[in-house]
Amino acid sequence: MNDLKDLLELALSDVPGRGERADPAADLARGRRLLRRRRLTGLAGVTAAAVLCGVLVPLALQGSAPSHHPAPATAASSLPQPSHIQSGQTTAPGKQPHQIKLVAWVGTQPPGYQVNWMPKGWVVQGSTPFALVMAPPNDKDKSPDSYVGKLVVMLQSRDATAPPADWANQPVNKRPGKFDVQGNTQILTIKIASGQWVVVQAPVSLGWDSAELAKFAGGVQVLAAAQQGRG
């Protein structure tokens, strides 16, 4: 029914000009040609549209993809992260130095003091009635009058009467002893049988704790030649 309607509309749209005789058969044939032409034109349009859509769809799909790729996951940093220390907190103690072992004293005893132990590998830099000084063999400071970074045994100064009361208690051979750390130096002051105080000074670089320093001090004997210094 639709084809007949289209056929009549096409035939009427292509009417003969004035002066021409109307021919129903010719009109019908002309309408069929025009209808066939319209169908072919419509089919071509549909095909072109389908091809165009086939081209545009992939483009549209590509255009809808994200413009960036997600960042790849990275492993957590093995590096430690900086910590923030609040007021009143203290940092953890640093790595302790390697401990230098005590070995038995070998050789001639120095004047003024007799010792049973010495740090392994260390040497006597100087020995007088005022002080016994030991140091590493490669110590740049060779002066026996310089005590920084060295192991020193001496009587307490004439100008001092006793070690500070707020120092930590560290008995030596059951005798009173006081221990303190000042900067890079450990100080152990012990009271001997004569009532005098003996000062043992050691660098922190030895890696000793107060008990190890007490062990060294326990082998110290003060001879009659020992003298107190001043200051």
PDB file of C-alpha atoms in Angstrom, residues 20-225:
ATOM      1  CA  GLU A  20       1.384  17.680 -23.578  1.00  0.00           C
ATOM      2  CA  ARG A  21      -1.210  14.910 -23.620  1.00  0.00           C
ATOM      3  CA  ALA A  22      -1.669  12.944 -20.451  1.00  0.00           C
ATOM      4  CA  ASP A  23      -0.734   9.276 -20.773  1.00  0.00           C
ATOM      5  CA  PRO A  24      -1.613   7.135 -17.721  1.00  0.00           C
ATOM      6  CA  ALA A  25       0.712   4.283 -18.731  1.00  0.00           C
ATOM      7  CA  ALA A  26       3.620   6.623 -19.239  1.00  0.00           C
ATOM      8  CA  ASP A  27       2.908   8.326 -15.938  1.00  0.00           C
ATOM      9  CA  LEU A  28       2.933   4.981 -14.130  1.00  0.00           C
ATOM     10  CA  ALA A  29       6.226   3.944 -15.756  1.00  0.00           C
ATOM     11  CA  ARG A  30       7.762   7.299 -14.916  1.00  0.00           C
ATOM     12  CA  GLY A  31       6.621   6.928 -11.283  1.00  0.00           C
ATOM     13  CA  ARG A  32       8.220   3.478 -11.027  1.00  0.00           C
ATOM     14  CA  ARG A  33      11.552   4.792 -12.339  1.00  0.00           C
ATOM     15  CA  LEU A  34      11.501   7.625  -9.841  1.00  0.00           C
ATOM     16  CA  LEU A  35      10.601   5.268  -6.968  1.00  0.00           C
ATOM     17  CA  ARG A  36      13.451   2.911  -7.895  1.00  0.00           C
ATOM     18  CA  ARG A  37      15.824   5.873  -8.053  1.00  0.00           C
ATOM     19  CA  ARG A  38      14.728   7.099  -4.585  1.00  0.00           C
ATOM     20  CA  ARG A  39      15.205   3.636  -3.078  1.00  0.00           C
ATOM     21  CA  LEU A  40      18.672   3.332  -4.579  1.00  0.00           C
ATOM     22  CA  THR A  41      19.528   6.791  -3.290  1.00  0.00           C
ATOM     23  CA  GLY A  42      18.228   5.920   0.201  1.00  0.00           C
ATOM     24  CA  LEU A  43      20.155   2.623   0.258  1.00  0.00           C
ATOM     25  CA  ALA A  44      23.359   4.393  -0.724  1.00  0.00           C
ATOM     26  CA  GLY A  45      22.780   6.892   2.063  1.00  0.00           C
ATOM     27  CA  VAL A  46      22.258   4.139   4.612  1.00  0.00           C
ATOM     28  CA  THR A  47      25.410   2.321   3.469  1.00  0.00           C
ATOM     29  CA  ALA A  48      27.466   5.493   3.671  1.00  0.00           C
ATOM     30  CA  ALA A  49      26.087   6.221   7.117  1.00  0.00           C
ATOM     31  CA  ALA A  50      26.948   2.705   8.249  1.00  0.00           C
ATOM     32  CA  VAL A  51      30.519   3.047   6.959  1.00  0.00           C
ATOM     33  CA  LEU A  52      30.852   6.452   8.576  1.00  0.00           C
ATOM     34  CA  CYS A  53      29.570   5.083  11.866  1.00  0.00           C
ATOM     35  CA  GLY A  54      32.038   2.216  11.630  1.00  0.00           C
ATOM     36  CA  VAL A  55      34.834   4.757  11.375  1.00  0.00           C
ATOM     37  CA  LEU A  56      33.540   7.077  14.034  1.00  0.00           C
ATOM     38  CA  VAL A  57      32.777   4.463  16.671  1.00  0.00           C
ATOM     39  CA  PRO A  58      36.404   3.387  17.161  1.00  0.00           C
ATOM     40  CA  LEU A  59      37.442   7.027  17.205  1.00  0.00           C
ATOM     41  CA  ALA A  60      34.799   7.776  19.779  1.00  0.00           C
ATOM     42  CA  LEU A  61      35.913   4.796  21.869  1.00  0.00           C
ATOM     43  CA  GLN A  62      39.485   5.952  21.710  1.00  0.00           C
ATOM     44  CA  GLY A  63      38.476   9.461  22.641  1.00  0.00           C
ATOM     45  CA  SER A  64      36.642   8.194  25.705  1.00  0.00           C
ATOM     46  CA  ALA A  65      39.729   6.435  27.098  1.00  0.00           C
ATOM     47  CA  PRO A  66      41.522   8.221  29.931  1.00  0.00           C
ATOM     48  CA  SER A  67      44.137  10.667  28.777  1.00  0.00           C
ATOM     49  CA  HIS A  68      46.664   9.345  31.289  1.00  0.00           C
ATOM     50  CA  HIS A  69      47.752   5.950  32.485  1.00  0.00           C
ATOM     51  CA  PRO A  70      47.577   5.161  36.188  1.00  0.00           C
ATOM     52  CA  ALA A  71      50.908   5.508  37.895  1.00  0.00           C
ATOM     53  CA  PRO A  72      52.572   2.153  38.552  1.00  0.00           C
ATOM     54  CA  ALA A  73      52.729   1.070  42.155  1.00  0.00           C
ATOM     55  CA  THR A  74      56.086   1.715  43.721  1.00  0.00           C
ATOM     56  CA  ALA A  75      57.679  -0.170  46.555  1.00  0.00           C
ATOM     57  CA  ALA A  76      57.754   1.527  49.927  1.00  0.00           C
ATOM     58  CA  SER A  77      60.950   3.351  50.537  1.00  0.00           C
ATOM     59  CA  SER A  78      63.421   1.351  52.542  1.00  0.00           C
ATOM     60  CA  LEU A  79      64.936   4.507  53.611  1.00  0.00           C
ATOM     61  CA  PRO A  80      63.893   5.480  56.935  1.00  0.00           C
ATOM     62  CA  GLN A  81      61.721   8.489  57.438  1.00  0.00           C
ATOM     63  CA  PRO A  82      62.754  11.459  59.531  1.00  0.00           C
ATOM     64  CA  SER A  83      61.259  11.522  63.052  1.00  0.00           C
ATOM     65  CA  HIS A  84      60.130  14.600  64.889  1.00  0.00           C
ATOM     66  CA  ILE A  85      61.262  14.930  68.487  1.00  0.00           C
ATOM     67  CA  GLN A  86      58.925  16.764  70.765  1.00  0.00           C
ATOM     68  CA  SER A  87      60.029  18.921  73.620  1.00  0.00           C
ATOM     69  CA  GLY A  88      61.170  16.883  76.600  1.00  0.00           C
ATOM     70  CA  GLN A  89      62.128  13.834  74.525  1.00  0.00           C
ATOM     71  CA  THR A  90      65.657  12.666  73.890  1.00  0.00           C
ATOM     72  CA  THR A  91      67.077  10.766  70.990  1.00  0.00           C
ATOM     73  CA  ALA A  92      68.066   7.143  71.299  1.00  0.00           C
ATOM     74  CA  PRO A  93      71.728   6.627  72.201  1.00  0.00           C
ATOM     75  CA  GLY A  94      74.054   6.346  69.241  1.00  0.00           C
ATOM     76  CA  LYS A  95      75.945   3.230  68.277  1.00  0.00           C
ATOM     77  CA  GLN A  96      78.359   2.217  70.989  1.00  0.00           C
ATOM     78  CA  PRO A  97      82.050   2.095  70.023  1.00  0.00           C
ATOM     79  CA  HIS A  98      83.799  -1.248  69.745  1.00  0.00           C
ATOM     80  CA  GLN A  99      84.974  -2.384  73.156  1.00  0.00           C
ATOM     81  CA  ILE A 100      88.720  -2.683  73.648  1.00  0.00           C
ATOM     82  CA  LYS A 101      89.429  -5.630  75.891  1.00  0.00           C
ATOM     83  CA  LEU A 102      91.506  -5.566  79.042  1.00  0.00           C
ATOM     84  CA  VAL A 103      94.648  -7.680  78.992  1.00  0.00           C
ATOM     85  CA  ALA A 104      97.174  -8.451  81.718  1.00  0.00           C
ATOM     86  CA  TRP A 105      99.953  -5.926  82.180  1.00  0.00           C
ATOM     87  CA  VAL A 106     103.231  -7.079  80.708  1.00  0.00           C
ATOM     88  CA  GLY A 107     106.495  -5.269  81.352  1.00  0.00           C
ATOM     89  CA  THR A 108     108.097  -3.091  83.952  1.00  0.00           C
ATOM     90  CA  GLN A 109     105.695  -1.434  86.355  1.00  0.00           C
ATOM     91  CA  PRO A 110     105.720   2.339  86.104  1.00  0.00           C
ATOM     92  CA  PRO A 111     106.859   4.446  89.067  1.00  0.00           C
ATOM     93  CA  GLY A 112     104.164   5.730  91.370  1.00  0.00           C
ATOM     94  CA  TYR A 113     101.449   3.230  90.318  1.00  0.00           C
ATOM     95  CA  GLN A 114     101.155  -0.488  89.824  1.00  0.00           C
ATOM     96  CA  VAL A 115      98.477  -1.857  87.519  1.00  0.00           C
ATOM     97  CA  ASN A 116      97.279  -5.364  86.698  1.00  0.00           C
ATOM     98  CA  TRP A 117      95.450  -4.521  83.467  1.00  0.00           C
ATOM     99  CA  MET A 118      95.810  -2.375  80.363  1.00  0.00           C
ATOM    100  CA  PRO A 119      93.776  -1.905  77.176  1.00  0.00           C
ATOM    101  CA  LYS A 120      94.785  -4.396  74.506  1.00  0.00           C
ATOM    102  CA  GLY A 121      97.161  -2.848  71.986  1.00  0.00           C
ATOM    103  CA  TRP A 122      97.707   0.345  73.989  1.00  0.00           C
ATOM    104  CA  VAL A 123     101.066   1.610  75.162  1.00  0.00           C
ATOM    105  CA  VAL A 124     102.394   3.654  78.063  1.00  0.00           C
ATOM    106  CA  GLN A 125     102.950   7.223  76.900  1.00  0.00           C
ATOM    107  CA  GLY A 126     104.344   8.459  80.161  1.00  0.00           C
ATOM    108  CA  SER A 127     104.706   7.537  83.791  1.00  0.00           C
ATOM    109  CA  THR A 128     105.649   9.861  86.617  1.00  0.00           C
ATOM    110  CA  PRO A 129     104.800  10.042  90.327  1.00  0.00           C
ATOM    111  CA  PHE A 130     101.957  12.349  89.293  1.00  0.00           C
ATOM    112  CA  ALA A 131     100.250  10.285  86.590  1.00  0.00           C
ATOM    113  CA  LEU A 132     100.306   7.107  84.540  1.00  0.00           C
ATOM    114  CA  VAL A 133      99.245   7.811  80.955  1.00  0.00           C
ATOM    115  CA  MET A 134      98.287   5.159  78.344  1.00  0.00           C
ATOM    116  CA  ALA A 135      97.181   5.731  74.761  1.00  0.00           C
ATOM    117  CA  PRO A 136      96.841   3.993  71.397  1.00  0.00           C
ATOM    118  CA  PRO A 137     100.205   3.598  69.644  1.00  0.00           C
ATOM    119  CA  ASN A 138      99.023   5.747  66.714  1.00  0.00           C
ATOM    120  CA  ASP A 139      97.792   8.613  68.907  1.00  0.00           C
ATOM    121  CA  LYS A 140      98.859  11.905  67.316  1.00  0.00           C
ATOM    122  CA  ASP A 141      99.218  13.586  70.708  1.00  0.00           C
ATOM    123  CA  LYS A 142     102.398  12.147  72.166  1.00  0.00           C
ATOM    124  CA  SER A 143     102.597  14.486  75.152  1.00  0.00           C
ATOM    125  CA  PRO A 144     102.168  12.615  78.484  1.00  0.00           C
ATOM    126  CA  ASP A 145     100.964  15.873  80.006  1.00  0.00           C
ATOM    127  CA  SER A 146      97.895  15.873  77.733  1.00  0.00           C
ATOM    128  CA  TYR A 147      95.121  13.610  78.981  1.00  0.00           C
ATOM    129  CA  VAL A 148      92.448  14.035  76.287  1.00  0.00           C
ATOM    130  CA  GLY A 149      91.495  10.701  74.717  1.00  0.00           C
ATOM    131  CA  LYS A 150      93.855   8.769  77.005  1.00  0.00           C
ATOM    132  CA  LEU A 151      93.649   6.404  79.974  1.00  0.00           C
ATOM    133  CA  VAL A 152      95.050   8.179  83.025  1.00  0.00           C
ATOM    134  CA  VAL A 153      95.645   7.097  86.641  1.00  0.00           C
ATOM    135  CA  MET A 154      96.493   9.740  89.265  1.00  0.00           C
ATOM    136  CA  LEU A 155      95.817  10.830  92.800  1.00  0.00           C
ATOM    137  CA  GLN A 156      93.071  13.381  93.269  1.00  0.00           C
ATOM    138  CA  SER A 157      94.268  16.969  93.291  1.00  0.00           C
ATOM    139  CA  ARG A 158      95.281  18.573  96.561  1.00  0.00           C
ATOM    140  CA  ASP A 159      92.655  21.230  95.841  1.00  0.00           C
ATOM    141  CA  ALA A 160      89.783  18.708  95.964  1.00  0.00           C
ATOM    142  CA  THR A 161      88.515  16.830  99.017  1.00  0.00           C
ATOM    143  CA  ALA A 162      86.104  14.304  97.496  1.00  0.00           C
ATOM    144  CA  PRO A 163      84.245  13.601  94.255  1.00  0.00           C
ATOM    145  CA  PRO A 164      80.864  15.303  93.749  1.00  0.00           C
ATOM    146  CA  ALA A 165      78.106  13.646  95.767  1.00  0.00           C
ATOM    147  CA  ASP A 166      75.687  13.558  92.797  1.00  0.00           C
ATOM    148  CA  TRP A 167      77.910  11.223  90.766  1.00  0.00           C
ATOM    149  CA  ALA A 168      76.746   7.626  90.379  1.00  0.00           C
ATOM    150  CA  ASN A 169      77.950   5.063  92.905  1.00  0.00           C
ATOM    151  CA  GLN A 170      80.411   2.520  91.516  1.00  0.00           C
ATOM    152  CA  PRO A 171      82.198   0.533  94.236  1.00  0.00           C
ATOM    153  CA  VAL A 172      85.632  -0.928  93.485  1.00  0.00           C
ATOM    154  CA  ASN A 173      86.812  -3.904  95.531  1.00  0.00           C
ATOM    155  CA  LYS A 174      84.077  -3.066  98.049  1.00  0.00           C
ATOM    156  CA  ARG A 175      85.486   0.420  98.500  1.00  0.00           C
ATOM    157  CA  PRO A 176      83.513   3.611  97.778  1.00  0.00           C
ATOM    158  CA  GLY A 177      83.635   4.846  94.211  1.00  0.00           C
ATOM    159  CA  LYS A 178      81.933   7.565  92.175  1.00  0.00           C
ATOM    160  CA  PHE A 179      81.397   7.466  88.425  1.00  0.00           C
ATOM    161  CA  ASP A 180      80.519  10.169  85.907  1.00  0.00           C
ATOM    162  CA  VAL A 181      80.662  10.839  82.168  1.00  0.00           C
ATOM    163  CA  GLN A 182      81.687  14.293  80.992  1.00  0.00           C
ATOM    164  CA  GLY A 183      81.565  14.679  77.246  1.00  0.00           C
ATOM    165  CA  ASN A 184      83.811  12.008  75.742  1.00  0.00           C
ATOM    166  CA  THR A 185      85.479  11.200  79.046  1.00  0.00           C
ATOM    167  CA  GLN A 186      84.564   8.734  81.793  1.00  0.00           C
ATOM    168  CA  ILE A 187      85.791   9.468  85.313  1.00  0.00           C
ATOM    169  CA  LEU A 188      85.929   6.964  88.167  1.00  0.00           C
ATOM    170  CA  THR A 189      87.146   8.165  91.560  1.00  0.00           C
ATOM    171  CA  ILE A 190      87.818   5.510  94.206  1.00  0.00           C
ATOM    172  CA  LYS A 191      88.834   5.725  97.846  1.00  0.00           C
ATOM    173  CA  ILE A 192      91.810   3.569  98.766  1.00  0.00           C
ATOM    174  CA  ALA A 193      92.803   2.200 102.191  1.00  0.00           C
ATOM    175  CA  SER A 194      94.986   5.212 103.026  1.00  0.00           C
ATOM    176  CA  GLY A 195      91.927   7.463 102.698  1.00  0.00           C
ATOM    177  CA  GLN A 196      93.174   9.083  99.503  1.00  0.00           C
ATOM    178  CA  TRP A 197      91.099   9.295  96.352  1.00  0.00           C
ATOM    179  CA  VAL A 198      92.453   7.847  93.114  1.00  0.00           C
ATOM    180  CA  VAL A 199      91.145   9.202  89.839  1.00  0.00           C
ATOM    181  CA  VAL A 200      90.893   6.973  86.770  1.00  0.00           C
ATOM    182  CA  GLN A 201      90.058   8.817  83.583  1.00  0.00           C
ATOM    183  CA  ALA A 202      89.169   6.929  80.377  1.00  0.00           C
ATOM    184  CA  PRO A 203      87.935   7.965  76.909  1.00  0.00           C
ATOM    185  CA  VAL A 204      84.486   6.809  75.832  1.00  0.00           C
ATOM    186  CA  SER A 205      86.142   5.417  72.687  1.00  0.00           C
ATOM    187  CA  LEU A 206      87.379   2.454  74.756  1.00  0.00           C
ATOM    188  CA  GLY A 207      83.797   1.207  74.735  1.00  0.00           C
ATOM    189  CA  TRP A 208      83.854   0.451  78.465  1.00  0.00           C
ATOM    190  CA  ASP A 209      80.962   0.774  80.859  1.00  0.00           C
ATOM    191  CA  SER A 210      81.380   1.689  84.529  1.00  0.00           C
ATOM    192  CA  ALA A 211      81.829  -1.977  85.520  1.00  0.00           C
ATOM    193  CA  GLU A 212      84.689  -2.489  83.055  1.00  0.00           C
ATOM    194  CA  LEU A 213      86.340   0.705  84.214  1.00  0.00           C
ATOM    195  CA  ALA A 214      85.938  -0.506  87.806  1.00  0.00           C
ATOM    196  CA  LYS A 215      87.661  -3.760  86.839  1.00  0.00           C
ATOM    197  CA  PHE A 216      90.662  -1.807  85.583  1.00  0.00           C
ATOM    198  CA  ALA A 217      90.674   0.429  88.654  1.00  0.00           C
ATOM    199  CA  GLY A 218      90.524  -2.634  90.899  1.00  0.00           C
ATOM    200  CA  GLY A 219      94.001  -3.615  89.696  1.00  0.00           C
ATOM    201  CA  VAL A 220      95.561  -0.234  90.516  1.00  0.00           C
ATOM    202  CA  GLN A 221      97.909   0.119  93.485  1.00  0.00           C
ATOM    203  CA  VAL A 222      99.297   3.442  94.614  1.00  0.00           C
ATOM    204  CA  LEU A 223     102.988   3.224  95.514  1.00  0.00           C
ATOM    205  CA  ALA A 224     104.787   5.380  98.016  1.00  0.00           C
ATOM    206  CA  ALA A 225     106.339   7.443  95.251  1.00  0.00           C
TER     207      ALA A 225
END
